[in-house]
Amino acid sequence: MPKDMLLEIKDLEISLLVESHMVNIIDNVSFDLKFGEVIAIVGESGCGKTVTSQAIARLLPRELKILSGKILFYSKIDERVLDVCKLDPKGKTIHYIRGDQIGMIFQEPMSSFSPVYTIGNQICEVIRLHQKVSKKKARNISIELLDTVGIPNPVAAVDQYPHEFSGGMRQRAMIARAISCNPSLLIADEPTTALDVTIQAQILVLLQELQKEFGMAIIFITHDLGVVAQISHRVFIMYMGKIVEEGSVHDIFHNPKHPYTENLIHAIPKLGNLRERRRLVPIRGNVPSIFDELHGCAFHPRCKFFMPDKCDVHFPKCKHLTSNHSVWCYLYE
Amino acid sequence: MVQILIRRTGYALATLFFVSIICFIIIQLPPGDYADAYAAKRHAGGEIIRAEEVEAIRHQLGLDRPMYIQYLNWMWGVVRGELGMSLEYKRPVSEVIAERLPLTLILAFSTMVFIYSVALSIGILSAVRQYSAADHFFTVIGYIGLATPNFLLALLLMYASHKWFGQSVGGLFSPQFQDAPWSWARLMDMLSHLWVPVVVLGTAGTAFQIRTMRAVLLDELNKMYVIAARSTGLSEFRMLMKYPVRIALNPIVSTLGWELTRVISGAPIVGVVLSLPDTGPLFLKSLLDQDTYLAGAMILIYCTLVIAGTFISDVLLIILDPRIRYERLT
C-alpha cells in the first residue's frame, strides 16, 4: 500500500447466508482512501453501501460473511498496515481500532444513543476506553467536544439525557462521540437523511469544518447527490453491490458516463426547472431484488442503452477515461 | 425523586386501606361465623350444644356486633400493632403468625432470587445465541415449566429428593432438627430442603421471565444504539450488559410486583402439598375454621407483601429509566 494511503479495499466480496444459500451482496468492490481525503459512496437503498462501510469496522451482522478480498487499514497505533478482514471480529485489535481510529456516525440520531444514560456518560465511556485519563478529565474533554460540535451550553448538556435533545443536537453529540478519540477515519452512514433540510446543511458544514480542523478522512455513505457535491473530493457510484463509476465531483456531475449515474443526476430537482415546468426524470423500473439472478451488468433491465447478448452476459471491465475517472460500461469499450 | 417517593408511599398506604376493607368483607362472606364453626366441630364430636351457648360465645367474641364496628375494632388494633386473638388457638394472632412467617418470607425471598438469577442469565444467553442448541433446549424446558402444574412438580420433586438424595419427604427440616434451636447445622439442613419448594414455586415464573427477557433483548439487539455502541470499540460483553440488557430489564423490573404476587399466592398450596411449617397450611386451616382475625391478619400480610413488591418495582423502574423520572416530574 502506498505511503499516503489510509485505507485500501481490494476485490471485496460479501455474501448473505439465507437458509444455506449464498447471495452476493458486495461483488468485487475496490477503492482506496488517502489520509484526510473525503469520498462519497452513492447509490439507491439496498445497493450495499452500508454493508461496505460496516465491513471496514467488522460490524457486519452474523448473516453477512466476507468471502474474499482485503481491507487494508493503516493503524497508527501499530504503525503498520493491517488487513481488517483477517482480524478476529471479537478480538483485541479490532476493538482498539473501532472508536479510536475509526469513528462512525449513523443514519438515525434519534436511536443511536441509549436512552438511559446521559450524553456525557456515553461520550466519556469512549474516551476512557481508549485513553488513560481520569473521569474528571474525560468529562472535561466531553464538554469541549460538545462545544466543538456546536451544542449550546455544553456544561449543562453533558448531564442531559438523549430525550432532552432534538434530532440535530443528537446528531451533533453523535459526531462528538465519533471524533472523541481523534480517529484517522470517520465513516458517516447517511448522517443527514433523518434530519430536516436546514439542519442537514448545518451538519454538513460542521463535518466539513471538523475535517479541516482534525484532518481525518471521511467516507460518506449517502443516496443524496446534493450532499456529495458539497463535501466530497471523489465519488463512487454503486449499483447492486458493484461500483459502476468513480470520479471527481466535477466529473460525476458535469460529465457522467454510466447511464445509471446520468439517470441519478437527472433525478435531482433543480430550482430552475420549476420555472420551466420541466418534470423530473425518474429512473424507470425498480431496484431488482438481490435474489434475482442477474447476469452481466445488473443495471441492464433498466438501461435505455441495453445491448442484448452483451450487457446481460458478463460484467464489463473497468475503463479508465482519465487518471481518476473510471466507468464500468460496454458503451465505452 | 423524593417527591415521587412520597407520592408513591401515599398510593401504597391508600391501597392498603382499601385492601383491608375488602379482606374483611371477604372473610365474612361465607355463611356462618366462628361460633357456628366451633359448634359444628363440637357437635361432630358428639356433644350437644344449645343455641343459647352458641349465642353466648358469639356475644363474648363480639361477633354479634355490626360488621363495620368489628372492622373498626380490628383496624384500630392493627394500627397499634395488635392483630387480635386467634379464636381457634386462643393466643394472640401475632404470636401464632410469628412462628411461621419468617419461613414464608425466606421461601418467598429465595424463590424470587431463584427466578431472577436463573431467568436473567438464561434469557440473555438465549437471545444472544438465538436458535443455538442451548436456546432450543431452554425453550423446550421453559414451555414444560410453564405448563406443569405446581402440585405435580411438587410431588415429582419430593419423590426425587427422597429417592436420590435420601431426604425426608416434605417439611423444611429433617426429623432431628424439627424442634432443635437455630444452629448452623439446622440452617444447612433447612437449605437442603428449601430447594424443593423454591423450584416448585419458581419454575413457572422462571420460564415466563426467560421468555420475556429473550423476546425483549432480541428486539433491543437490532436497535441502532447497539451497533453504535459496538462501533466505539467496547468489548461485546460490556456492550451487551451496559446497553441492550439494561433496557431489556425494564419489563422485567416492572413485573416484579406481579411475580411476587404469584409466588405469594402460590405458596399456600405448595406449603400444604409439601407440608411446610410456614404460613401456608395455617392460612388454609384458619379459613376452614372461620378464624376471622387470624385469616384476616394473614390476608393483610400477604397483601402488604404484594403492595410492597409493587412499590419496590416502581422505585426500581424510576431509578432504571430516566425517561420515567422525567415524565413524572413534569
XYZ file of C-alpha atoms in Angstrom:
663
model
C 0.000 0.000 0.000
C 1.409 3.450 -0.928
C 2.643 5.653 1.937
C -0.120 8.243 1.691
C -2.922 5.668 1.746
C -5.064 5.208 4.834
C -7.399 2.571 3.507
C -7.361 0.282 0.542
C -10.165 -2.129 -0.255
C -9.305 -4.818 -2.780
C -11.807 -7.124 -4.508
C -14.128 -7.245 -1.539
C -16.860 -9.870 -1.734
C -19.556 -10.191 0.899
C -22.330 -12.752 0.878
C -25.625 -13.097 2.645
C -26.397 -16.509 4.076
C -30.079 -17.347 3.630
C -31.036 -20.886 4.571
C -27.711 -22.297 3.398
C -27.880 -20.241 0.186
C -25.242 -17.660 -0.550
C -26.294 -14.437 -2.183
C -23.612 -11.984 -3.183
C -24.236 -8.580 -1.687
C -20.914 -6.958 -2.425
C -19.191 -8.025 -5.572
C -15.594 -7.193 -6.375
C -15.586 -3.791 -4.762
C -12.244 -1.971 -4.711
C -11.419 1.553 -3.707
C -8.880 3.476 -1.708
C -8.692 6.484 0.507
C -5.792 8.818 1.227
C -5.159 10.420 4.613
C -7.520 13.346 5.054
C -9.495 12.624 1.914
C -13.265 12.798 1.723
C -15.024 10.315 -0.519
C -18.667 9.547 -1.064
C -20.293 6.248 -1.882
C -23.588 6.897 -3.602
C -26.377 4.550 -4.526
C -30.009 3.654 -4.011
C -31.221 1.852 -0.904
C -30.014 -1.726 -0.793
C -27.076 -1.268 -3.142
C -24.610 -2.368 -0.467
C -23.096 0.920 0.614
C -23.861 0.448 4.315
C -22.625 -3.140 4.218
C -19.335 -1.950 2.744
C -18.911 0.636 5.461
C -19.755 -1.808 8.228
C -17.291 -4.319 6.838
C -14.482 -1.806 7.327
C -15.110 -1.835 11.092
C -16.070 -5.523 11.056
C -19.525 -4.670 12.316
C -21.375 -6.919 9.885
C -24.318 -8.872 11.263
C -23.830 -12.605 11.626
C -25.649 -13.490 8.363
C -23.177 -11.483 6.289
C -19.837 -13.106 5.560
C -16.739 -11.652 3.962
C -15.904 -14.219 1.290
C -12.731 -12.799 -0.133
C -10.783 -9.621 -0.642
C -8.724 -7.346 1.518
C -9.441 -4.306 3.628
C -6.052 -2.768 4.332
C -6.037 -0.131 7.030
C -3.082 1.846 8.326
C -3.220 1.578 12.101
C -1.422 4.494 13.710
C -1.019 2.650 16.997
C 0.813 -0.307 15.454
C 2.305 1.991 12.795
C 1.659 -0.652 10.192
C -0.952 -1.789 7.711
C -3.480 -4.327 8.951
C -5.807 -6.463 6.880
C -9.069 -5.901 8.724
C -10.620 -8.946 7.012
C -8.144 -11.194 8.749
C -8.829 -9.838 12.223
C -10.972 -11.724 14.687
C -14.206 -9.656 14.857
C -14.289 -10.307 18.608
C -10.548 -9.896 19.104
C -8.459 -7.206 20.760
C -7.109 -5.491 17.665
C -10.463 -4.647 16.092
C -11.664 -3.294 19.443
C -8.895 -0.745 19.708
C -9.354 0.247 16.086
C -13.084 0.788 16.461
C -13.947 4.033 18.175
C -10.312 5.022 18.439
C -9.076 5.056 14.849
C -12.386 4.550 13.064
C -15.278 6.671 14.266
C -18.791 6.077 12.971
C -21.968 8.092 12.788
C -25.282 6.667 11.733
C -28.479 7.459 9.958
C -30.813 7.636 12.928
C -29.577 10.098 15.514
C -32.792 9.518 17.478
C -31.859 5.948 18.305
C -28.066 5.995 18.201
C -27.746 6.795 21.891
C -29.060 4.648 24.675
C -31.966 6.479 26.311
C -30.958 5.538 29.858
C -27.532 7.152 30.138
C -26.575 10.798 29.915
C -24.890 12.087 26.771
C -21.778 12.768 28.843
C -21.675 9.234 30.184
C -21.797 7.812 26.662
C -19.055 10.081 25.364
C -16.774 9.721 28.415
C -17.059 5.970 28.085
C -15.396 6.035 24.664
C -12.686 8.418 25.814
C -11.856 6.358 28.878
C -11.933 3.180 26.849
C -9.138 4.309 24.553
C -7.217 6.861 26.588
C -5.843 6.654 30.087
C -7.500 9.685 31.598
C -9.334 10.330 34.852
C -13.116 10.574 34.980
C -12.892 14.285 35.544
C -10.550 14.793 32.613
C -12.793 12.706 30.354
C -15.739 14.825 31.401
C -13.862 17.996 30.554
C -12.875 16.579 27.172
C -16.548 15.686 26.561
C -17.638 19.225 27.361
C -15.002 20.594 24.998
C -16.155 18.196 22.280
C -19.801 19.183 22.712
C -18.692 22.771 22.409
C -16.684 21.970 19.260
C -19.701 20.389 17.550
C -21.761 23.468 18.353
C -24.003 22.392 21.189
C -25.119 25.433 23.157
C -24.325 25.376 26.883
C -22.185 22.220 26.770
C -21.614 22.241 30.550
C -25.311 21.585 31.118
C -25.731 19.379 28.045
C -23.170 16.868 29.255
C -25.541 15.797 32.040
C -28.633 15.675 29.877
C -30.322 12.582 28.525
C -30.779 11.955 24.797
C -34.541 12.527 25.018
C -33.852 16.101 26.086
C -32.007 16.725 22.794
C -33.507 17.489 19.384
C -32.603 15.334 16.378
C -29.985 17.752 15.118
C -28.442 18.107 18.592
C -28.281 14.348 18.944
C -26.501 14.027 15.618
C -24.031 16.662 16.796
C -23.495 14.737 20.017
C -23.080 11.566 17.974
C -20.381 13.299 15.930
C -18.716 14.438 19.161
C -18.605 10.823 20.310
C -17.301 9.576 16.966
C -14.420 12.074 16.866
C -13.677 11.904 20.610
C -10.504 9.875 20.110
C -9.372 11.803 17.074
C -9.866 8.958 14.563
C -7.992 8.843 11.276
C -11.162 7.665 9.538
C -14.740 8.786 10.056
C -17.491 6.733 8.468
C -20.689 8.723 8.095
C -23.573 6.467 7.096
C -26.335 8.746 5.796
C -25.723 11.212 8.638
C -28.247 13.739 7.396
C -31.027 11.577 5.984
C -33.250 11.694 9.053
C -32.867 15.426 9.577
C -34.755 18.297 8.015
C -33.087 20.332 5.315
C -31.796 23.305 7.300
C -30.316 21.007 9.946
C -28.822 18.842 7.176
C -26.921 21.838 5.852
C -25.653 22.719 9.338
C -24.426 19.196 9.981
C -22.625 19.095 6.620
C -20.914 22.399 7.309
C -19.932 21.114 10.749
C -18.438 17.937 9.289
C -16.532 19.968 6.745
C -15.107 22.228 9.430
C -14.156 19.307 11.637
C -12.485 17.603 8.698
C -10.369 20.705 8.096
C -9.576 21.103 11.798
C -8.702 17.496 12.623
C -7.667 16.315 9.165
C -9.381 12.950 9.301
C -10.502 11.073 6.232
C -14.246 10.698 5.773
C -16.288 8.095 3.939
C -19.723 9.465 3.215
C -22.442 6.954 2.570
C -25.434 8.615 1.004
C -28.129 8.485 -1.627
C -28.257 12.260 -1.792
C -26.105 13.680 -4.572
C -26.561 17.186 -3.196
C -24.703 16.173 -0.054
C -21.945 14.673 -2.175
C -21.421 17.812 -4.224
C -20.999 19.898 -1.113
C -18.439 17.878 0.745
C -16.543 15.157 -1.062
C -13.424 15.010 -3.196
C -14.135 11.782 -5.030
C -17.375 9.934 -5.673
C -18.101 6.230 -6.147
C -21.413 5.262 -7.693
C -22.631 1.864 -6.556
C -25.353 -0.279 -8.034
C -26.363 -3.718 -6.780
C -23.145 -4.344 -4.871
C -20.800 -3.179 -7.612
C -19.050 0.096 -8.274
C -20.132 1.283 -11.714
C -18.395 4.645 -11.927
C -15.854 6.621 -9.985
C -14.574 10.147 -10.464
C -14.188 13.612 -9.027
C -17.292 15.532 -8.052
C -16.848 17.599 -11.204
C -16.651 14.501 -13.460
C -19.691 12.899 -11.908
C -21.896 15.978 -12.058
C -20.834 17.506 -15.349
C -19.589 14.556 -17.290
C -21.389 11.441 -16.038
C -20.596 8.427 -18.201
C -22.518 5.477 -16.845
C -26.221 5.518 -17.823
C -27.096 4.935 -14.161
C -25.075 7.945 -12.984
C -26.638 10.022 -15.711
C -30.095 8.966 -14.607
C -29.287 9.774 -10.984
C -28.180 13.287 -11.923
C -31.375 13.840 -13.895
C -33.441 12.778 -10.912
C -32.159 15.691 -8.773
C -34.699 18.503 -8.552
C -33.258 21.877 -9.552
C -34.818 25.214 -8.694
C -34.509 26.439 -12.278
C -36.537 23.521 -13.546
C -39.549 24.611 -11.534
C -39.957 27.788 -13.525
C -39.631 25.981 -16.816
C -42.173 23.412 -15.552
C -39.895 20.619 -16.603
C -40.651 17.286 -14.999
C -38.083 15.283 -13.055
C -36.915 12.208 -14.870
C -37.249 9.152 -12.684
C -35.178 6.057 -13.368
C -37.548 3.568 -14.961
C -38.176 0.279 -13.224
C -37.212 -0.665 -9.693
C -34.056 -1.807 -7.997
C -34.063 -5.563 -8.611
C -34.161 -7.950 -5.669
C -30.839 -9.383 -4.555
C -32.390 -12.796 -5.103
C -32.928 -12.186 -8.829
C -30.129 -13.839 -10.708
C -28.956 -11.107 -12.981
C -26.035 -11.832 -15.254
C -23.748 -9.207 -16.615
C -24.370 -5.593 -15.676
C -27.159 -5.510 -13.077
C -28.490 -2.245 -14.481
C -29.332 -3.707 -17.911
C -33.099 -4.230 -17.313
C -33.462 -0.503 -16.593
C -30.926 0.834 -19.084
C -32.002 2.591 -22.271
C -28.737 1.643 -23.979
C -29.199 -2.047 -23.248
C -27.242 -4.182 -25.738
C -28.579 -7.773 -25.817
C -26.063 -10.614 -25.620
C -23.522 -8.181 -24.261
C -24.760 -6.369 -21.193
C -26.630 -9.404 -19.834
C -23.750 -11.849 -20.210
C -20.624 -10.563 -18.482
C -19.957 -7.601 -16.263
C -17.922 -5.033 -18.259
C -14.276 -4.350 -17.495
C -13.053 -1.133 -15.967
C -12.488 1.650 -18.473
C -10.167 4.424 -17.324
C -11.309 7.591 -19.041
C -8.844 9.859 -17.279
C -6.421 9.218 -14.423
C -9.188 9.391 -11.852
C -12.389 8.908 -13.825
C -13.358 5.294 -14.477
C -16.515 3.609 -15.640
C -17.705 0.030 -15.950
C -19.925 0.034 -19.039
C -19.868 -1.501 -22.545
C -20.711 1.859 -24.079
C -17.085 2.858 -23.609
C -15.289 -0.310 -24.593
C -37.218 11.893 43.244
C -38.178 12.419 46.921
C -41.473 13.872 45.776
C -42.208 10.797 43.677
C -41.314 8.512 46.574
C -43.668 10.364 48.924
C -46.481 10.232 46.400
C -45.888 6.528 45.782
C -45.900 5.794 49.513
C -49.212 7.638 49.772
C -50.692 5.495 46.988
C -49.413 2.346 48.664
C -50.970 3.227 52.016
C -54.291 4.137 50.401
C -54.297 0.837 48.505
C -53.551 -0.999 51.716
C -56.519 0.660 53.417
C -58.971 -0.376 50.696
C -57.499 -3.815 50.551
C -58.018 -4.231 54.293
C -61.722 -3.453 53.894
C -62.042 -5.951 51.062
C -60.142 -8.556 53.090
C -62.517 -8.143 55.983
C -65.615 -8.396 53.811
C -64.307 -11.493 52.040
C -63.633 -13.266 55.308
C -67.167 -12.516 56.468
C -68.710 -13.643 53.197
C -69.082 -17.391 53.853
C -72.288 -18.137 55.745
C -71.852 -18.547 59.469
C -69.045 -17.389 61.715
C -66.532 -18.814 64.144
C -69.242 -19.611 66.692
C -71.091 -21.782 64.156
C -67.881 -23.492 63.052
C -66.992 -24.124 66.715
C -70.438 -25.537 67.449
C -70.348 -27.746 64.373
C -66.984 -29.118 65.425
C -68.178 -29.859 68.978
C -71.323 -31.357 67.534
C -69.317 -33.639 65.297
C -67.505 -34.739 68.432
C -70.823 -35.950 69.834
C -71.570 -33.053 72.200
C -74.897 -31.361 72.302
C -74.713 -27.608 72.210
C -77.681 -25.400 72.828
C -78.432 -22.324 70.754
C -78.007 -20.058 73.806
C -74.473 -21.348 74.300
C -73.565 -20.558 70.713
C -75.093 -17.125 71.138
C -73.083 -16.566 74.330
C -69.830 -17.425 72.560
C -70.787 -15.127 69.757
C -71.536 -12.254 72.143
C -68.383 -12.896 74.140
C -66.266 -12.650 70.991
C -68.102 -9.609 69.726
C -69.233 -11.415 66.592
C -72.838 -10.206 67.012
C -71.964 -6.589 66.550
C -72.393 -4.848 63.137
C -69.697 -5.589 60.624
C -68.307 -2.045 60.431
C -67.835 -1.938 64.212
C -65.975 -5.225 64.058
C -63.866 -3.835 61.237
C -63.079 -0.624 63.082
C -62.145 -2.538 66.215
C -59.905 -4.794 64.214
C -58.341 -1.933 62.265
C -57.702 0.063 65.455
C -55.825 -2.935 66.784
C -53.866 -3.374 63.557
C -52.754 0.251 63.616
C -51.446 -0.265 67.162
C -49.765 -3.483 66.084
C -52.277 -5.832 67.727
C -53.757 -8.278 65.271
C -56.363 -9.627 67.715
C -56.791 -13.043 69.254
C -56.880 -16.208 67.265
C -60.229 -17.711 68.112
C -59.048 -21.224 67.410
C -55.663 -21.160 69.144
C -56.748 -18.844 71.957
C -53.482 -16.935 71.545
C -52.636 -13.559 70.017
C -52.612 -13.792 66.220
C -49.229 -12.083 66.077
C -47.736 -14.885 68.171
C -49.227 -17.627 66.024
C -48.028 -15.997 62.835
C -44.611 -15.027 64.152
C -43.671 -18.690 64.466
C -44.245 -19.313 60.820
C -43.917 -16.023 58.969
C -40.090 -15.979 58.810
C -40.150 -19.233 56.900
C -42.685 -17.840 54.453
C -40.530 -14.771 53.948
C -37.403 -16.885 53.473
C -39.273 -19.031 50.977
C -40.661 -16.065 49.033
C -37.309 -14.279 49.004
C -35.349 -17.372 47.933
C -37.885 -18.063 45.214
C -37.573 -14.532 43.852
C -33.778 -14.771 43.888
C -34.009 -18.145 42.157
C -36.418 -16.877 39.477
C -34.415 -13.808 38.581
C -30.910 -15.197 38.771
C -31.825 -18.171 36.596
C -34.189 -16.340 34.233
C -31.927 -13.382 33.516
C -28.824 -15.397 32.734
C -30.654 -17.974 30.611
C -32.772 -15.295 28.924
C -29.681 -13.328 27.918
C -27.923 -16.458 26.706
C -30.999 -17.498 24.695
C -31.272 -14.124 22.983
C -27.579 -13.666 22.218
C -27.288 -17.215 20.894
C -30.666 -17.263 19.167
C -31.544 -20.607 17.512
C -28.483 -22.302 19.004
C -28.758 -25.715 20.656
C -28.791 -24.064 24.097
C -31.583 -21.710 23.048
C -33.743 -24.587 21.765
C -33.021 -26.643 24.874
C -34.065 -23.877 27.267
C -37.106 -23.032 25.151
C -38.369 -26.609 25.499
C -37.581 -26.715 29.225
C -39.251 -23.327 29.598
C -42.507 -24.434 27.987
C -42.577 -27.590 30.090
C -42.001 -25.414 33.143
C -44.869 -23.114 32.178
C -47.229 -25.997 31.523
C -46.567 -28.190 34.565
C -48.956 -27.587 37.482
C -47.211 -26.747 40.766
C -48.596 -29.633 42.778
C -47.485 -32.187 40.189
C -44.000 -30.750 40.156
C -44.052 -30.782 43.965
C -44.899 -34.476 44.056
C -42.255 -35.327 41.441
C -39.541 -33.389 43.245
C -40.499 -34.880 46.610
C -40.134 -38.299 45.094
C -36.817 -37.377 43.510
C -35.371 -35.828 46.649
C -36.351 -38.878 48.661
C -35.218 -41.442 46.127
C -31.896 -39.949 45.052
C -30.906 -37.569 47.800
C -32.251 -39.645 50.680
C -34.046 -36.726 52.260
C -37.100 -36.950 54.446
C -40.227 -36.258 52.458
C -41.920 -32.904 52.949
C -41.324 -30.212 55.513
C -38.335 -27.950 55.729
C -36.355 -29.853 58.373
C -35.095 -33.358 58.928
C -36.739 -35.032 61.943
C -33.719 -34.488 64.207
C -33.832 -30.731 63.595
C -37.593 -30.373 63.757
C -37.682 -28.763 67.184
C -33.997 -28.041 67.651
C -32.923 -24.439 68.332
C -31.437 -22.489 65.433
C -27.870 -23.502 64.680
C -25.549 -23.681 61.697
C -26.414 -27.323 61.149
C -30.127 -26.562 61.300
C -29.737 -23.751 58.784
C -27.845 -26.055 56.417
C -30.493 -28.700 56.886
C -33.183 -26.179 56.015
C -31.339 -25.032 52.899
C -31.021 -28.618 51.724
C -34.808 -28.933 51.982
C -35.630 -25.458 50.772
C -34.726 -26.070 47.137
C -37.762 -28.286 46.555
C -40.426 -25.646 47.352
C -38.285 -22.956 45.743
C -38.096 -24.871 42.476
C -41.790 -25.752 42.634
C -42.842 -22.176 43.285
C -40.331 -20.621 40.943
C -40.409 -22.790 37.828
C -43.396 -21.196 36.111
C -42.160 -17.688 36.898
C -38.647 -18.517 35.736
C -39.948 -19.904 32.458
C -42.100 -16.825 31.958
C -39.271 -14.405 32.717
C -36.882 -16.275 30.405
C -39.373 -15.775 27.580
C -39.747 -12.086 28.454
C -36.009 -11.456 28.681
C -35.333 -13.306 25.443
C -38.073 -11.528 23.479
C -37.234 -8.027 24.687
C -33.492 -8.470 24.321
C -33.884 -9.789 20.761
C -35.770 -6.595 19.923
C -33.159 -4.423 21.557
C -30.223 -6.197 19.881
C -31.434 -4.943 16.491
C -31.570 -1.328 17.560
C -29.239 1.281 16.180
C -27.688 2.167 19.537
C -26.291 -1.368 19.827
C -24.328 -1.036 16.591
C -23.377 2.494 17.601
C -22.087 1.246 20.947
C -20.239 -1.579 19.230
C -18.614 0.930 16.877
C -16.966 2.635 19.847
C -14.805 -0.398 20.491
C -16.465 -1.656 23.681
C -15.962 -5.354 24.259
C -19.023 -7.401 23.346
C -19.821 -8.432 26.925
C -19.565 -4.925 28.371
C -21.552 -3.546 25.458
C -24.299 -6.149 25.992
C -24.617 -5.538 29.703
C -24.466 -1.768 29.589
C -26.678 -1.148 26.572
C -29.347 -3.656 25.448
C -29.598 -5.679 28.668
C -30.083 -2.582 30.753
C -33.055 -1.558 28.591
C -34.420 -5.098 28.483
C -34.538 -5.046 32.284
C -37.423 -2.569 32.160
C -40.273 -5.034 31.589
C -38.604 -7.489 33.971
C -38.477 -4.965 36.775
C -41.955 -3.625 36.146
C -43.434 -7.118 36.525
C -41.535 -7.751 39.767
C -44.700 -6.938 41.734
C -46.805 -9.467 39.787
C -44.170 -12.101 40.145
C -44.132 -11.630 43.917
C -47.946 -11.851 43.885
C -47.732 -15.118 42.001
C -45.154 -16.538 44.392
C -47.123 -15.496 47.464
C -50.461 -16.745 46.210
C -48.898 -20.000 45.067
C -47.109 -20.531 48.356
C -50.048 -21.787 50.487
C -50.877 -24.607 48.053
C -47.256 -25.672 47.782
C -46.963 -25.344 51.563
C -49.882 -27.717 52.047
C -48.697 -30.245 49.470
C -45.172 -30.293 50.884
C -46.453 -29.877 54.471
C -44.091 -26.986 55.151
C -44.087 -25.382 58.598
C -44.734 -21.971 57.028
C -47.902 -19.874 56.947
C -49.480 -21.810 54.053
C -51.165 -24.661 55.937
C -52.004 -22.287 58.799
C -53.772 -19.967 56.387
C -55.850 -22.777 54.908
C -56.831 -24.017 58.361
C -57.789 -20.538 59.580
C -60.140 -20.177 56.627
C -61.742 -23.585 57.287
C -62.198 -22.710 60.966
C -63.575 -19.250 60.121
C -60.930 -17.932 62.494
C -61.700 -14.336 61.479
C -58.793 -12.460 62.971
C -56.130 -15.000 62.092
C -57.333 -15.284 58.491
C -57.751 -11.523 58.235
C -54.269 -10.883 59.537
C -52.765 -13.384 57.121
C -54.544 -11.934 54.097
C -53.469 -8.491 55.212
C -49.853 -9.634 55.493
C -49.949 -11.263 52.064
C -51.451 -8.106 50.575
C -48.852 -5.952 52.278
C -46.115 -8.088 50.739
C -47.674 -7.697 47.292
C -48.090 -3.940 47.664
C -44.527 -3.660 48.964
C -43.335 -5.665 45.940
C -45.153 -3.350 43.545
C -43.770 -0.327 45.372
C -40.226 -1.685 45.125
C -40.645 -2.441 41.418
C -41.937 1.094 40.806
C -38.998 2.632 42.617
C -36.513 0.407 40.774
C -38.086 1.383 37.463
C -37.718 5.066 38.272
C -34.063 4.518 39.129
C -33.542 2.421 35.999
C -35.165 4.618 33.381
C -34.608 8.375 33.377
C -37.438 8.843 30.886
C -39.967 7.769 33.534
C -38.372 10.043 36.106
C -38.670 12.908 33.662
C -42.309 12.239 32.784
C -43.473 12.070 36.367
C -41.688 15.240 37.312
C -43.214 17.408 34.630
